[in-house]
XYZ file of C-alpha atoms in Angstrom:
336
model
C 62.821 188.104 8.947
C 64.705 184.795 8.966
C 67.145 184.122 11.815
C 70.604 183.509 10.341
C 72.283 180.628 12.163
C 75.956 179.721 12.428
C 76.835 176.152 13.383
C 80.005 175.239 15.273
C 80.606 171.499 15.127
C 79.221 169.480 12.222
C 79.733 165.968 13.527
C 76.893 163.479 13.847
C 74.491 165.587 15.937
C 75.725 168.920 14.584
C 75.105 167.839 10.996
C 71.652 166.643 11.981
C 70.924 170.092 13.439
C 72.058 171.699 10.175
C 69.726 169.395 8.247
C 66.902 170.181 10.644
C 67.319 173.948 10.417
C 67.720 173.854 6.628
C 64.727 171.610 5.902
C 62.309 171.545 8.853
C 62.588 174.560 11.150
C 60.637 177.633 10.057
C 62.096 181.132 10.274
C 65.737 179.999 10.088
C 68.543 180.180 7.515
C 71.817 178.243 7.693
C 74.327 181.054 7.176
C 77.723 179.692 8.258
C 79.441 176.483 9.377
C 82.652 175.670 11.212
C 84.213 172.327 12.027
C 87.707 171.498 13.252
C 88.090 169.337 10.148
C 87.116 171.848 7.480
C 86.319 169.222 4.841
C 83.586 167.866 7.091
C 81.910 171.291 7.284
C 82.213 171.639 3.521
C 80.551 168.235 3.007
C 77.662 169.154 5.317
C 77.251 172.512 3.573
C 77.091 170.869 0.149
C 74.482 168.414 1.383
C 72.158 170.731 3.309
C 73.098 174.394 2.848
C 75.050 175.098 -0.361
C 74.892 178.870 0.161
C 76.329 178.727 3.692
C 79.877 179.975 4.220
C 82.460 177.690 5.836
C 84.659 179.735 8.174
C 88.296 179.120 9.048
C 87.799 179.610 12.811
C 84.877 179.527 15.253
C 85.662 183.132 16.201
C 85.171 184.205 12.581
C 81.741 182.588 12.618
C 80.712 184.121 15.956
C 81.813 187.600 14.920
C 80.304 187.449 11.438
C 77.648 190.119 10.755
C 75.882 187.440 8.687
C 75.231 185.334 11.817
C 72.420 186.308 14.218
C 72.708 183.298 16.528
C 75.117 180.428 17.121
C 74.471 176.685 17.515
C 77.288 174.822 19.305
C 77.573 171.045 18.867
C 81.361 170.750 19.100
C 83.341 168.734 21.670
C 82.302 169.310 25.280
C 85.634 170.822 26.298
C 85.117 173.672 23.781
C 81.681 174.735 25.027
C 82.608 177.178 27.783
C 85.006 179.242 25.687
C 82.674 179.373 22.684
C 79.619 180.334 24.753
C 81.584 183.102 26.478
C 82.719 184.452 23.108
C 79.151 184.403 21.796
C 77.930 186.291 24.871
C 80.741 188.827 24.454
C 79.639 189.308 20.836
C 76.037 189.844 21.994
C 74.830 186.771 20.082
C 72.161 184.321 21.153
C 73.647 180.850 21.484
C 72.261 177.329 21.631
C 74.780 175.004 23.297
C 74.479 171.254 23.481
C 75.024 169.813 26.941
C 77.147 170.154 28.960
C 77.179 173.932 29.153
C 80.739 173.560 30.496
C 82.756 170.578 31.684
C 82.733 171.797 35.310
C 80.439 173.763 37.574
C 83.143 176.444 37.833
C 83.011 176.878 34.061
C 79.249 177.248 34.208
C 79.587 179.933 36.891
C 81.807 181.966 34.567
C 79.040 181.783 31.968
C 76.425 182.809 34.562
C 78.501 185.867 35.437
C 79.006 186.818 31.785
C 75.322 186.459 30.967
C 74.344 188.424 34.081
C 76.719 191.190 33.019
C 75.015 191.237 29.617
C 71.746 191.915 31.425
C 69.639 189.328 29.600
C 69.394 185.651 28.761
C 71.420 184.788 25.682
C 71.952 181.041 26.192
C 69.776 177.967 25.682
C 71.202 174.601 26.742
C 70.462 171.439 24.754
C 68.424 169.412 27.227
C 66.110 167.865 24.657
C 63.861 165.844 26.956
C 61.897 168.918 28.035
C 60.505 168.965 24.464
C 59.524 165.271 24.363
C 55.774 164.568 24.484
C 56.133 161.774 27.032
C 58.176 163.869 29.446
C 55.872 166.850 28.934
C 52.967 164.610 29.923
C 54.843 163.575 33.072
C 55.504 167.224 33.892
C 51.818 168.122 33.507
C 50.714 165.275 35.781
C 53.259 166.187 38.453
C 52.424 169.901 38.337
C 48.696 169.186 38.711
C 49.340 166.848 41.667
C 47.775 163.874 39.875
C 49.673 161.555 42.252
C 49.996 163.969 45.157
C 53.451 164.949 46.365
C 56.309 162.978 44.782
C 58.143 160.764 47.277
C 60.699 158.920 45.139
C 61.640 158.238 41.523
C 63.324 155.562 39.444
C 65.071 156.063 36.107
C 67.345 154.319 33.650
C 69.552 155.671 30.890
C 70.908 152.948 28.620
C 72.993 153.059 25.452
C 73.757 149.999 23.297
C 77.531 150.630 23.327
C 80.005 153.331 24.306
C 82.856 154.664 22.215
C 86.515 153.662 22.732
C 87.351 156.950 24.478
C 84.393 156.869 26.882
C 85.561 157.159 30.507
C 84.013 156.331 33.854
C 83.539 160.038 34.594
C 81.666 160.491 31.311
C 78.886 158.226 32.593
C 78.111 161.189 34.848
C 79.110 164.254 32.795
C 77.828 163.074 29.385
C 75.054 160.570 30.141
C 73.595 161.048 33.633
C 73.523 164.831 33.095
C 70.349 164.435 31.003
C 68.573 162.632 33.861
C 69.779 165.226 36.364
C 68.276 168.025 34.296
C 65.104 166.014 33.722
C 64.407 165.666 37.444
C 65.441 169.264 38.167
C 62.804 170.328 35.623
C 60.125 167.770 36.555
C 60.296 168.429 40.296
C 61.211 172.118 40.215
C 63.923 171.705 42.826
C 67.658 171.131 43.044
C 69.705 168.379 44.657
C 71.488 168.245 47.997
C 73.520 165.021 47.855
C 74.661 162.223 45.548
C 76.000 158.716 45.923
C 77.262 156.235 43.307
C 77.088 152.466 43.708
C 78.866 149.875 41.557
C 77.049 146.630 40.771
C 78.728 143.752 38.988
C 80.376 145.086 35.809
C 79.345 143.945 32.357
C 81.835 141.854 30.386
C 80.854 143.839 27.275
C 82.947 146.874 28.281
C 86.444 147.582 29.552
C 86.617 146.761 33.254
C 87.971 150.224 34.107
C 84.666 151.755 32.959
C 82.767 149.908 35.720
C 79.562 149.826 33.711
C 76.713 149.929 34.802
C 76.485 152.318 37.759
C 73.633 153.218 40.094
C 73.298 156.851 41.174
C 71.263 157.970 44.196
C 70.223 161.633 44.287
C 68.534 163.513 47.132
C 66.486 166.648 46.465
C 65.841 169.695 48.624
C 62.427 168.391 49.728
C 63.717 164.878 50.476
C 62.728 163.057 47.278
C 65.053 160.092 46.642
C 65.910 159.283 43.018
C 67.784 156.250 41.733
C 69.178 156.280 38.194
C 70.697 153.274 36.452
C 73.377 154.397 33.982
C 74.333 151.576 31.588
C 76.169 152.606 28.435
C 76.870 149.111 27.066
C 73.503 147.406 27.501
C 73.710 145.990 23.927
C 69.970 145.817 23.227
C 69.250 149.463 22.302
C 68.877 153.063 23.421
C 66.436 152.995 26.312
C 65.315 155.676 28.768
C 62.916 154.932 31.616
C 61.360 157.227 34.217
C 58.809 156.601 36.956
C 57.761 158.840 39.841
C 55.939 157.549 42.908
C 53.657 159.900 44.795
C 51.410 159.748 47.837
C 48.438 158.555 45.800
C 49.854 156.889 42.685
C 52.606 156.499 40.121
C 53.333 158.187 36.781
C 55.549 156.446 34.247
C 57.158 157.608 31.005
C 55.412 155.916 28.050
C 57.361 153.864 25.556
C 57.819 155.472 22.114
C 54.972 154.666 19.722
C 56.059 151.620 17.718
C 54.087 149.026 15.810
C 53.972 145.531 17.302
C 54.991 142.722 14.953
C 53.456 139.248 15.370
C 55.090 136.559 13.210
C 56.871 133.217 13.431
C 55.523 132.564 16.903
C 56.804 135.865 18.255
C 55.275 139.170 19.358
C 57.800 142.007 19.425
C 58.277 145.780 19.247
C 61.450 147.412 17.937
C 63.659 149.454 20.275
C 65.431 152.578 19.050
C 69.221 152.356 18.792
C 70.153 155.994 19.413
C 69.041 159.310 20.869
C 68.587 160.969 17.469
C 65.921 158.416 16.568
C 64.329 158.297 20.032
C 64.029 162.087 20.348
C 63.752 163.114 16.683
C 60.520 165.094 17.122
C 61.789 166.641 20.366
C 64.944 167.873 18.620
C 62.708 169.562 16.045
C 60.719 171.330 18.788
C 63.888 172.278 20.658
C 65.537 174.067 17.715
C 62.220 175.645 16.678
C 61.858 177.059 20.191
C 65.376 178.493 20.009
C 64.771 180.135 16.626
C 61.427 181.518 17.815
C 63.077 182.844 20.972
C 65.825 184.582 19.018
C 63.242 186.153 16.691
C 61.204 187.360 19.677
C 64.242 188.541 21.624
C 63.393 186.244 24.548
C 64.582 182.653 25.001
C 62.274 180.183 26.749
C 64.239 176.902 26.740
C 66.590 175.485 29.408
C 68.847 178.291 30.602
C 72.407 178.581 31.880
C 71.190 178.125 35.460
C 69.781 174.711 34.483
C 73.141 173.944 32.863
C 74.955 174.974 36.047
C 72.717 172.901 38.351
C 73.247 169.857 36.112
C 77.036 170.266 36.063
C 77.297 170.980 39.797
C 75.310 167.796 40.437
C 77.333 165.616 38.064
C 80.554 167.067 39.545
C 79.355 165.748 42.916
C 78.574 162.389 41.328
C 82.139 162.195 39.987
C 83.428 162.932 43.489
C 81.170 160.151 44.779
C 82.534 157.752 42.147
C 86.001 158.302 43.572
C 85.223 158.528 47.286
C 82.579 155.814 47.539
C 80.739 158.146 49.901
C 77.648 160.332 49.895
C 78.749 163.722 48.568
C 77.016 167.018 49.355
C 75.918 169.350 46.545
C 76.193 173.085 47.196
C 75.024 175.713 44.726
C 75.764 179.423 44.445
C 72.812 181.837 44.854
C 70.705 182.015 41.688
C 71.444 185.256 39.769
C 68.487 187.568 39.198
C 68.567 187.214 35.419
C 67.373 183.593 35.774
C 64.510 184.243 38.202
């Protein structure tokens, strides 16, 4: 039986998820759409899912008997409320990161899901479905380089939008790298520090872009992450882990090399949708398969909480200029 999906938020990424579930993902049907600007949802429905119903409110979509599971790609500040309503309705829900805009919001979701007695939420941390990162994970888990001692990463975007704030470098961008290392290393973080190098002239000075984040893990691994959201040259993610007997490094995406006019060059992707296109396919397929089986396997609400608690500490470090401790609540049994 096909899983009937309702989509809340049909902006750039949300519309791409509708397209993906209508044309690529097996076992799924696009049943309903909601967007704050209704005409946008209607346009997306006409393009990808003509039989889908456009609802007047997100609550109408969540409560619809024609919707088995909900996909949330709306603005970050709406996530907590919508996820809680989906849990209350007993619906499985896929929520793009962040799970909530604060760790406190994530805790409310943890409590609601625990009260439901089962996992209902998958968080959109797409890198865990990328072949390169999966290869890194396999090498780390099999101790190919021994115990990991330190790691280096970079998260670069060509430009940031006009409403992008300094805090969003942590809560919207760094949060992916936080989850990546939580997953790769299988441990949480104990402290964070943020350093400010010379700012680029390509962004508003108040953004203070780029920034360098230092994270400490429970076992003492040190991680530095460069966050640069106005690098100009493309969308670029880098990751390297140094162990006792070697180094593992994230491979570059497979791209043809062009040799002409005295030059030898390889194209760089300009956005996350292009860079992680295949991973997005795997991510939504895993969600649909999990709903059909009655058991989700992707990143859970605990992963969303750890990521938000860590980025909250990074925002405190941005403001204080000091090393900030990270303290987590005990992990609820439903996530063990």
